Every structure is written in structure tokens, then in C-alpha cells.
XYZ file of C-alpha atoms in Angstrom:
388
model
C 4.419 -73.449 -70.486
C 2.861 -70.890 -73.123
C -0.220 -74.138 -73.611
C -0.540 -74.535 -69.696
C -1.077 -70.908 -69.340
C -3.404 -70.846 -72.518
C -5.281 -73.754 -70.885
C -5.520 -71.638 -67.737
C -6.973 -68.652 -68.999
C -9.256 -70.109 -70.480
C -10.713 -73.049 -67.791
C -11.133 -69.477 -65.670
C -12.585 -67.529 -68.677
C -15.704 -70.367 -68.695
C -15.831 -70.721 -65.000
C -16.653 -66.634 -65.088
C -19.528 -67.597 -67.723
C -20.688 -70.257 -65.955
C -20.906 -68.390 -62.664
C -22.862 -65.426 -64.057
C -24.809 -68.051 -65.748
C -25.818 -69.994 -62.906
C -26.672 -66.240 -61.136
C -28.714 -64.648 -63.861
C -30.437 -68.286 -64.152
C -30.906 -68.002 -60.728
C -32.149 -64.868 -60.023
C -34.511 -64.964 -63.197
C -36.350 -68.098 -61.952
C -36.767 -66.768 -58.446
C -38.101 -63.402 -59.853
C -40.635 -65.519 -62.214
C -41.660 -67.308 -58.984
C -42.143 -64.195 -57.499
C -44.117 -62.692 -60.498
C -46.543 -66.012 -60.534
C -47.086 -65.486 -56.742
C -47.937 -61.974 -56.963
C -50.700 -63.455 -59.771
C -51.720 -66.056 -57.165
C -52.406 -63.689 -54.151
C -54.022 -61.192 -56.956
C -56.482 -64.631 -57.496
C -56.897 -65.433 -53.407
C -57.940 -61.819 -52.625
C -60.175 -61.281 -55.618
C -63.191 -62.253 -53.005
C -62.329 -60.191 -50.188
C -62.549 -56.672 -52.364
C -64.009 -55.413 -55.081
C -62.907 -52.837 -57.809
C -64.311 -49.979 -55.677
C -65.676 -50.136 -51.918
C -67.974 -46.934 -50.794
C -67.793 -46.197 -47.130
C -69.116 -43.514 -45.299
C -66.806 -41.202 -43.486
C -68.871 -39.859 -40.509
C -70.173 -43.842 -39.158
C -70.422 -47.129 -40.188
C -73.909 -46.837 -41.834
C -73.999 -44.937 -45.276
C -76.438 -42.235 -45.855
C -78.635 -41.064 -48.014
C -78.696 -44.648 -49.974
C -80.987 -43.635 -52.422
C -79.118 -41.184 -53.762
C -75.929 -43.001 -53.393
C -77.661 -45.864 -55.788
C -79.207 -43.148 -58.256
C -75.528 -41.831 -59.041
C -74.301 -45.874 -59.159
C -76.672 -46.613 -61.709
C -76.443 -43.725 -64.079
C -72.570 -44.579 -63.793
C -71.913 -46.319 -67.245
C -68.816 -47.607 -66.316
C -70.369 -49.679 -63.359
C -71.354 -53.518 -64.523
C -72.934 -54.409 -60.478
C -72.828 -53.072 -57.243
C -73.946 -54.484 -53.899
C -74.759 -53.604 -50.221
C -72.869 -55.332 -47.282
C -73.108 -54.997 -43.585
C -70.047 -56.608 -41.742
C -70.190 -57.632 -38.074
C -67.774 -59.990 -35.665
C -70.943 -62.490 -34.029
C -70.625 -65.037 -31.640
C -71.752 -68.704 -33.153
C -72.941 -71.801 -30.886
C -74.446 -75.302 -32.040
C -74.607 -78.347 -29.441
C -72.508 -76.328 -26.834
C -69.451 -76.016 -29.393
C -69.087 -72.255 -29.821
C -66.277 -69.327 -31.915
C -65.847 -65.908 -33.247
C -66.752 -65.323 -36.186
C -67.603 -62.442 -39.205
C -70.995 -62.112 -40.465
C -70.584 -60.273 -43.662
C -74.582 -59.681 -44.910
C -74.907 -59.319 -48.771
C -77.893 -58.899 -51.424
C -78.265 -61.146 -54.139
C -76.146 -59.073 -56.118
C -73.156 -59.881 -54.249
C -71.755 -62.445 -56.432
C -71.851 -60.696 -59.589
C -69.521 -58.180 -57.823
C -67.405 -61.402 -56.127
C -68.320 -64.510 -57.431
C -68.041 -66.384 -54.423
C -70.388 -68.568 -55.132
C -67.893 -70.486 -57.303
C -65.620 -71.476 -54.622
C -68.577 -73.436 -53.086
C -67.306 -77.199 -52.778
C -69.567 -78.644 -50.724
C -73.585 -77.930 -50.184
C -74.518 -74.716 -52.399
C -74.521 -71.081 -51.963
C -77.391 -69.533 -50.378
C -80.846 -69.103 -52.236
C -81.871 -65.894 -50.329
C -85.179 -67.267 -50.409
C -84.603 -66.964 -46.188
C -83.058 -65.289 -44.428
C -81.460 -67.409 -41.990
C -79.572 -69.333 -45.092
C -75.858 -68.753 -44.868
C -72.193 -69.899 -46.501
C -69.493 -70.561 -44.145
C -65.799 -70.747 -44.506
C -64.944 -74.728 -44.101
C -62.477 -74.518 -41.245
C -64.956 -72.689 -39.031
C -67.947 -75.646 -39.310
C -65.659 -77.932 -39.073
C -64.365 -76.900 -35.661
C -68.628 -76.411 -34.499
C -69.155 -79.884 -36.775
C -72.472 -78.211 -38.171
C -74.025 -81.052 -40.953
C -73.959 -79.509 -44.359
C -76.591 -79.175 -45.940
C -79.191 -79.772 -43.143
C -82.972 -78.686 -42.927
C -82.812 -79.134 -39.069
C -79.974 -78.359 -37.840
C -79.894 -75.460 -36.585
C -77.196 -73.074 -35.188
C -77.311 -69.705 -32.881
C -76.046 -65.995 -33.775
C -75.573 -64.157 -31.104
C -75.133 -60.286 -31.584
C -74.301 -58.126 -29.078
C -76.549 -55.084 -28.485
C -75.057 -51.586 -28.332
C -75.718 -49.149 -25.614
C -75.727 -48.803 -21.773
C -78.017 -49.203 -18.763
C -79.392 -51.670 -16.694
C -79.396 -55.115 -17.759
C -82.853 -57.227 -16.345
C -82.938 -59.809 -18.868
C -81.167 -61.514 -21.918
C -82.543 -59.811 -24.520
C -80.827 -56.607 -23.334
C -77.548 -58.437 -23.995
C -78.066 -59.599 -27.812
C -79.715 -60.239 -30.352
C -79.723 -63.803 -31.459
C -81.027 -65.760 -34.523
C -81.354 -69.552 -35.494
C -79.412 -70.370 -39.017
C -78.957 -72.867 -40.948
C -75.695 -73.760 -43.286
C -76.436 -74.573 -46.926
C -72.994 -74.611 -47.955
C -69.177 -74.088 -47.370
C -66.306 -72.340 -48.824
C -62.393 -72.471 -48.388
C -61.019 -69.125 -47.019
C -58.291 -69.336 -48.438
C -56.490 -67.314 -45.305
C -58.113 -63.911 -46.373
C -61.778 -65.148 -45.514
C -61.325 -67.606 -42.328
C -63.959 -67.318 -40.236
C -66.114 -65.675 -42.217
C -70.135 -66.611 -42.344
C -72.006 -65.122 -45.945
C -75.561 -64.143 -45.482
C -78.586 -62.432 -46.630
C -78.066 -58.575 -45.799
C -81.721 -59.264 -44.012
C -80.118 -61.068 -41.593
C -77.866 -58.857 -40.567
C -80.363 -55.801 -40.672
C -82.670 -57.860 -37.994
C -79.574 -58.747 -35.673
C -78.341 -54.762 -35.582
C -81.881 -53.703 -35.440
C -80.663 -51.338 -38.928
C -83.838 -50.187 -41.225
C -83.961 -51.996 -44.412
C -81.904 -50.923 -47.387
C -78.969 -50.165 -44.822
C -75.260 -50.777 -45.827
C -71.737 -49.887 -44.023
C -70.352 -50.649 -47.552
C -70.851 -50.909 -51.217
C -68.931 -52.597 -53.418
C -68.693 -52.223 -56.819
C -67.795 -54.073 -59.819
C -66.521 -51.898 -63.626
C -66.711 -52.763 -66.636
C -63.160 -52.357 -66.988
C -60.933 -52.341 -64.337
C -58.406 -49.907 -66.151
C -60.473 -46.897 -65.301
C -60.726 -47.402 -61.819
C -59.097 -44.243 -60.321
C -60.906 -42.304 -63.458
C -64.245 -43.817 -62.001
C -63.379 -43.004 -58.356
C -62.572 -39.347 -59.410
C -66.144 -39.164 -61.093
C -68.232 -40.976 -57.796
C -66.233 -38.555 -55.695
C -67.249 -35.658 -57.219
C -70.725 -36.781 -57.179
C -71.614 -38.540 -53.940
C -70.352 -35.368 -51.709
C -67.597 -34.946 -48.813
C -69.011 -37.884 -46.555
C -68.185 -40.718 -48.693
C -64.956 -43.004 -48.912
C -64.167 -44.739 -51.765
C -61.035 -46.939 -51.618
C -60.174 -49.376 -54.793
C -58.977 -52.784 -54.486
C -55.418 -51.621 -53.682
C -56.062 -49.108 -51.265
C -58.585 -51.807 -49.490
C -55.484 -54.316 -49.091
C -52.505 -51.656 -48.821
C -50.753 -53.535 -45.757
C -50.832 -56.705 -47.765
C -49.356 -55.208 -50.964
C -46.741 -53.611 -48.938
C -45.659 -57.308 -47.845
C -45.835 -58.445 -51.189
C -43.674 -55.411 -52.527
C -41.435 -55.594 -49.518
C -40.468 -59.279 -50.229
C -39.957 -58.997 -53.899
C -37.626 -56.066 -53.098
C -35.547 -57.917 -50.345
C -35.391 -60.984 -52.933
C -34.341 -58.578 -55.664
C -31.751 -57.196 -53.184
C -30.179 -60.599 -51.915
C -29.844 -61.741 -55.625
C -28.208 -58.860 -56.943
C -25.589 -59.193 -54.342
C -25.516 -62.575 -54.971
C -24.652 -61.613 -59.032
C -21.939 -59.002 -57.446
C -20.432 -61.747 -55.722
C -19.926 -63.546 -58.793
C -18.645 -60.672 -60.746
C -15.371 -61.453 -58.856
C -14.811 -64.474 -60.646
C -14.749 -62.118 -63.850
C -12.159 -60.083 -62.192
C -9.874 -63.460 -62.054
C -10.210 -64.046 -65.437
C -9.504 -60.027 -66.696
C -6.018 -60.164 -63.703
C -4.940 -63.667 -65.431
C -5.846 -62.861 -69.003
C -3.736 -60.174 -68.422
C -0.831 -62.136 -67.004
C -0.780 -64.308 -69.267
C -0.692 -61.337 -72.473
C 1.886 -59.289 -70.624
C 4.474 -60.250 -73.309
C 2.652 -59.707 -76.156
C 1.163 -56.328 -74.765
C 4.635 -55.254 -74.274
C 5.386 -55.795 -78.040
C 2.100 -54.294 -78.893
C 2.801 -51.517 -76.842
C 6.753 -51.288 -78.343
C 5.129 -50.810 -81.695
C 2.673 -47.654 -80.896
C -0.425 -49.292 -79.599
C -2.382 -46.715 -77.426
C -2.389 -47.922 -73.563
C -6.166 -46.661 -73.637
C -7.100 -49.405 -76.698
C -5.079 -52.009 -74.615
C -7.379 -50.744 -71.514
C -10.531 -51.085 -74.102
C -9.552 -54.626 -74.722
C -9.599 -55.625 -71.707
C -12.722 -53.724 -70.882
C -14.611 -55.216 -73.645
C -13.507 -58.766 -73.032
C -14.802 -58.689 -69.545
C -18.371 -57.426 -70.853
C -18.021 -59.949 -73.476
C -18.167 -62.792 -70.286
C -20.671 -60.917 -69.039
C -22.821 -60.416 -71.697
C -22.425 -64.601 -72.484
C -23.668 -65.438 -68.797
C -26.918 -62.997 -69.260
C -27.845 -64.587 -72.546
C -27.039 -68.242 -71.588
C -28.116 -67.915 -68.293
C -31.989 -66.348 -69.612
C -32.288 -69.355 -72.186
C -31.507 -71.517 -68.936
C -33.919 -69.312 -66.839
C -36.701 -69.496 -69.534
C -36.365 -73.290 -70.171
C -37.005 -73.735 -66.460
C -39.530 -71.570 -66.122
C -41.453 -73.628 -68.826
C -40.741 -77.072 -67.932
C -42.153 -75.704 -64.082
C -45.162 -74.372 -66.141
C -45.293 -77.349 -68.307
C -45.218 -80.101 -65.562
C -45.204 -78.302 -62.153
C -42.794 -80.490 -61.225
C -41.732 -78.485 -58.411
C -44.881 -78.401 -55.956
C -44.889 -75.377 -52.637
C -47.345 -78.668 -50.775
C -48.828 -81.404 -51.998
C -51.592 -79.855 -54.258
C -50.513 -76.451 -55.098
C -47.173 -76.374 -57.719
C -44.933 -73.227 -57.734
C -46.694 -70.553 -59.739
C -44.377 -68.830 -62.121
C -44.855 -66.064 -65.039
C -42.379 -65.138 -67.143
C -42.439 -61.494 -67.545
C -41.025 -59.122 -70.110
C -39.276 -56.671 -67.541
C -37.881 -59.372 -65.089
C -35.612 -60.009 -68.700
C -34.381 -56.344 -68.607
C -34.077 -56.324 -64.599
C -31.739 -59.503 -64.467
C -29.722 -58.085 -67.488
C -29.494 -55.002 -66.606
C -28.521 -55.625 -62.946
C -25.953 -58.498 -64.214
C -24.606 -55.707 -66.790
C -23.920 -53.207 -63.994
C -22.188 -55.017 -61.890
C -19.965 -56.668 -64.724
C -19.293 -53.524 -66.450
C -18.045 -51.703 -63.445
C -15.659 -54.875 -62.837
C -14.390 -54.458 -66.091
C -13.910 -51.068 -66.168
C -12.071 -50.885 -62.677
C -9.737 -54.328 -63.485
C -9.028 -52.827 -66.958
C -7.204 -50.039 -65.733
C -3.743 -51.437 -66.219
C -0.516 -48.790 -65.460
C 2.209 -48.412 -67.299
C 3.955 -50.212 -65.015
C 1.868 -53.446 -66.136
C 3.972 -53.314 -69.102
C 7.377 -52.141 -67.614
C 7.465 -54.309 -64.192
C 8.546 -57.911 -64.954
């Protein structure tokens, strides 16, 4: 009976370990997953905002540009900086017509986002003309513009501010014939989006030259960006906005943050759960030692160490899941970074980074929640060793 109950104890003991295993396992994969997307979205965005962005507070246009481009280039922590003017236009070839945003940028542009390299079909414009432009590939493909073409040519069509009477077209928009040189994936942050020369945009908004609503700008090291804000601020005056790349995304980050929170959430419930099975194995471990805790006890030992015991041999479980369940975790995590065997669609595989902190966040969580089991199922009475 004494080998059945032996056997018993410990069949439950290992089914504890293997339970916190498979949970720490668990929930360290799905945080690596989580840590690779967050690298992944940092990668899709990287074209849609710059380090810094430099609005104007009191309209869309900036003033005083000259000045504002004095202070950027006596700013030795700025590598580039360019000018854009961003519009919503109305786009029409052979009757086929959509929304779209015309975002107008100088050469410079790419040096700030190198957009240039997601080109995969036709090339990027040579701002030789003005009437060159990029556009994002799900947008031509619904008008079916030819890329590259010499001849065919598509319509802009930007509305005119202001009121009165209205006797003819040209009090309606602005238009202008373009002509696609290449296209771009927009990788959801940039759908249907049209890059061109800032010239074009000037002409269609009737704006002088050397007119921006933005400027973005590109450091030398990232690191320094608030330090760099703090030192533009001070210098460009009370009408200027400066957001960095955060600040310029906030809503999205908040998703981001909001997810990996609710994930971090369901999977430390998920590791509470499991802590129950280590409560079985502390109420039958202690079953099954009743007799010899009652001769232990006979002889002088301390309730309290008996308690300790007990106490310790639960974290003991607990601390065997965390460690086999990371090595599990990590192997995982490598093989997926190793073959990307497991694939989100057909082309792109499951991004994952293994991260120094997730290791203390799944142990520490996994430690919590087993500790407190073992403290609160270790608290045998002395009726534990009087009751039968």
C-alpha cells in the first residue's frame, strides 16, 4: 500500500512539473512572438515617420522656412531633413477613378525614409519632372495604370479652397497630367498613397515654392531624440510642433501595448490555473507523510520546519517547470527562427525575438503564483498531525 501511495505522489509530483512546464513554455513563446511582432510593425512603419516631424501650430503651412532650415542645419545631431506637403486628391485614368494621398517630397526624402527601396516594380521617381510619381501597388492596380509608361497619362484633380460663384471648371480644381514610374507595397500604413515631387504639389495648392506643412527629420542617432527635440524647441519659437516617431503613431502603439498586455494577462491566469495542480501534489504529499510527520513531530520537530518543508518542496516544482519549461521555450523559439516553420500566410513566417526580460517576466510571474500556493497549502494545523 506504502509503494502504491509512493507511486502516487509521485505520478502527481511530475504532472505539477509538467503542467507549469507546458505554461511557462507556453507563455514564453507567445511573448517572443509578441516581441518579434512589435520588431516587425517597428520595420512596416519605419516609412510612414521619421525620427522627428516639424509642424506648425497656427496652419498647415510652416513659416518662416528659412529660418526653420538655418537652425536644421547648424543642428549636428541632424544626418537629413526634408520638406513634405500632404493632400487627399482625386485620381482618374480611362474613366476608372479613387481617393487617394498625394504626399509631395524633395529629393531628400529618401535619405530621411528610404522608400525608394521598397520599389518592386518600375523605379522611384527621378525628379527630373515634376509630374513623375510612385504609387502604392493596390491603388494602380484598381485604375490599371501601365508601369512604367511614357504616354500614359493619368489626372490629379485638386480641389480649390474658397467660396463664391462658380462659372467654370477651373474654379473647382486644380488638375495635373502624371505619369507613374514606379510602385510600392503599402504595407497597410501607406495604401493609397501617391509619392511625388514637392513641385507638384506646390502647383496643385497654388503654395509659393519652398513651402512645407511638414519636415521630417532624420539623427544621427536615434537615442537622443527627445534631447534633440528639447534643443529645436527651444530654438524654432512657440509656433512649431515637433512630434518624434512615437508621438506621430501614438494610437498605433497603444494597440500594440494594449495587446501585449491582454496576452500577458490571459497567460498569467492561464499559469495560476496550473498552480492548482501544485496544490494536489503539496495536499497528497502530505497525506501520504502524515505518519512519518507524526513521529517527526513526537520527537521535537518544530511544526514551522514541517510547514517549511512543505513550502520549499512546492517551490522546488515550481522552480523545475520555469527552468524546463524556458529550455523548451528557447528551443522553440530557435527552431521557429531557424526554419520558420510556422508561417502567419504563405510568405511571411512568425517573427519571434527572444528577449532578456520576457525570461524574468515568465519566471517571475510563474514564481508568484507558485510561491503563494505553497505558502497557503503549507500551512498544516496541528490537527494534521492529531486527526486520523
Amino acid at each position: 500500500m506504502s509503494k502504491k501511495g509512493s507511486t502516487a505522489v509521485t505520478f502527481i509530483t511530475w504532472l505539477a512539473v509538467g503542467a507549469m512546464t507546458v505554461a511557462v513554455t507556453a507563455m514564453f513563446v507567445i511573448i517572443s512572438v509578441f516581441s518579434g511582432l512589435e520588431d516587425l510593425n517597428k520595420d512596416l512603419i519605419s516609412n510612414l515617420h521619421a525620427d522627428l516631424t516639424i509642424k506648425s501650430t497656427t496652419g498647415k503651412t510652416l513659416k518662416d522656412f528659412n529660418k526653420i532650415n538655418a537652425v536644421l542645419k547648424n543642428n549636428k545631431e541632424i544626418s537629413h531633413f526634408s520638406r513634405v506637403i500632404e493632400e487627399k486628391v482625386y485620381i482618374n485614368y480611362n474613366g476608372k477613378g479613387d481617393i487617394a494621398y498625394l504626399r509631395g517630397v524633395d529629393s531628400a526624402y529618401t535619405k530621411v525614409n528610404p522608400i525608394d527601396e521598397d520599389v518592386f516594380y518600375g523605379a522611384y521617381p527621378s525628379f527630373k519632372y515634376a509630374n513623375e510619381v510612385l504609387m502604392e501597388n493596390s491603388l494602380d492596380n484598381r485604375l490599371s495604370i501601365p508601369v512604367p509608361s511614357s504616354t500614359d497619362y493619368s489626372t490629379i484633380f485638386m480641389p480649390k479652397p474658397g467660396t463664391g460663384i462658380i462659372n467654370k471648371e477651373a474654379d473647382i480644381y486644380n488638375k495635373k497630367e502624371i505619369l507613374v514610374t514606379g510602385v510600392f507595397p503599402g504595407k497597410d500604413q501607406l495604401d493609397n498613397y501617391i509619392i511625388s515631387p514637392i513641385e507638384l504639389t506646390e502647383e496643385l495648392l497654388n503654395l509659393p515654392k519652398h513651402s512645407a506643412y511638414q519636415i521630417v527629420v532624420k539623427l544621427k542617432n536615434p537615442e537622443n531624440t527627445d534631447a534633440v527635440k528639447k534643443q529645436l524647441l527651444s530654438s524654432l519659437g512657440k509656433n512649431i510642433e515637433i512630434k518624434t516617431k512615437e508621438e506621430e503613431n501614438a494610437a498605433f502603439w497603444k494597440m500594440i501595448n494594449t495587446e501585449k498586455l491582454f496576452i500577458y494577462l490571459i497567460f498569467a491566469l492561464v499559469i495560476f490555473i496550473t498552480t492548482f495542480n501544485l496544490a494536489g501534489a503539496i495536499i497528497i504529499l502530505q497525506l501520504d507523510k502524515k505518519e512519518q510527520a507524526r513521529s517527526l513531530i513526537s520527537l521535537g520537530f518544530p511544526l514551522s520546519h514541517l510547514r517549511q518543508i512543505y513550502l520549499y518542496t512546492g517551490i522546488l516544482i515550481v522552480i523545475s517547470g520555469i527552468i524546463t519549461g524556458l529550455i523548451f521555450g528557447t528551443a522553440l523559439c530557435y527552431f521557429q527562427q531557424y526554419s520558420e516553420f510556422f508561417k502567419a500566410n504563405e510568405t511571411l513566417p512568425f517573427p519571434v525575438k527572444i528577449v532578456g526580460k520576457n525570461y524574468f517576466i515568465v519566471a517571475l510571474t510563474a514564481l508568484l503564483f507558485g510561491s503563494i500556493i505553497s505558502w497557503v497549502f503549507s500551512k498544516i494545523s496541528k490537527e494534521y498531525i492529531t486527526k486520523n
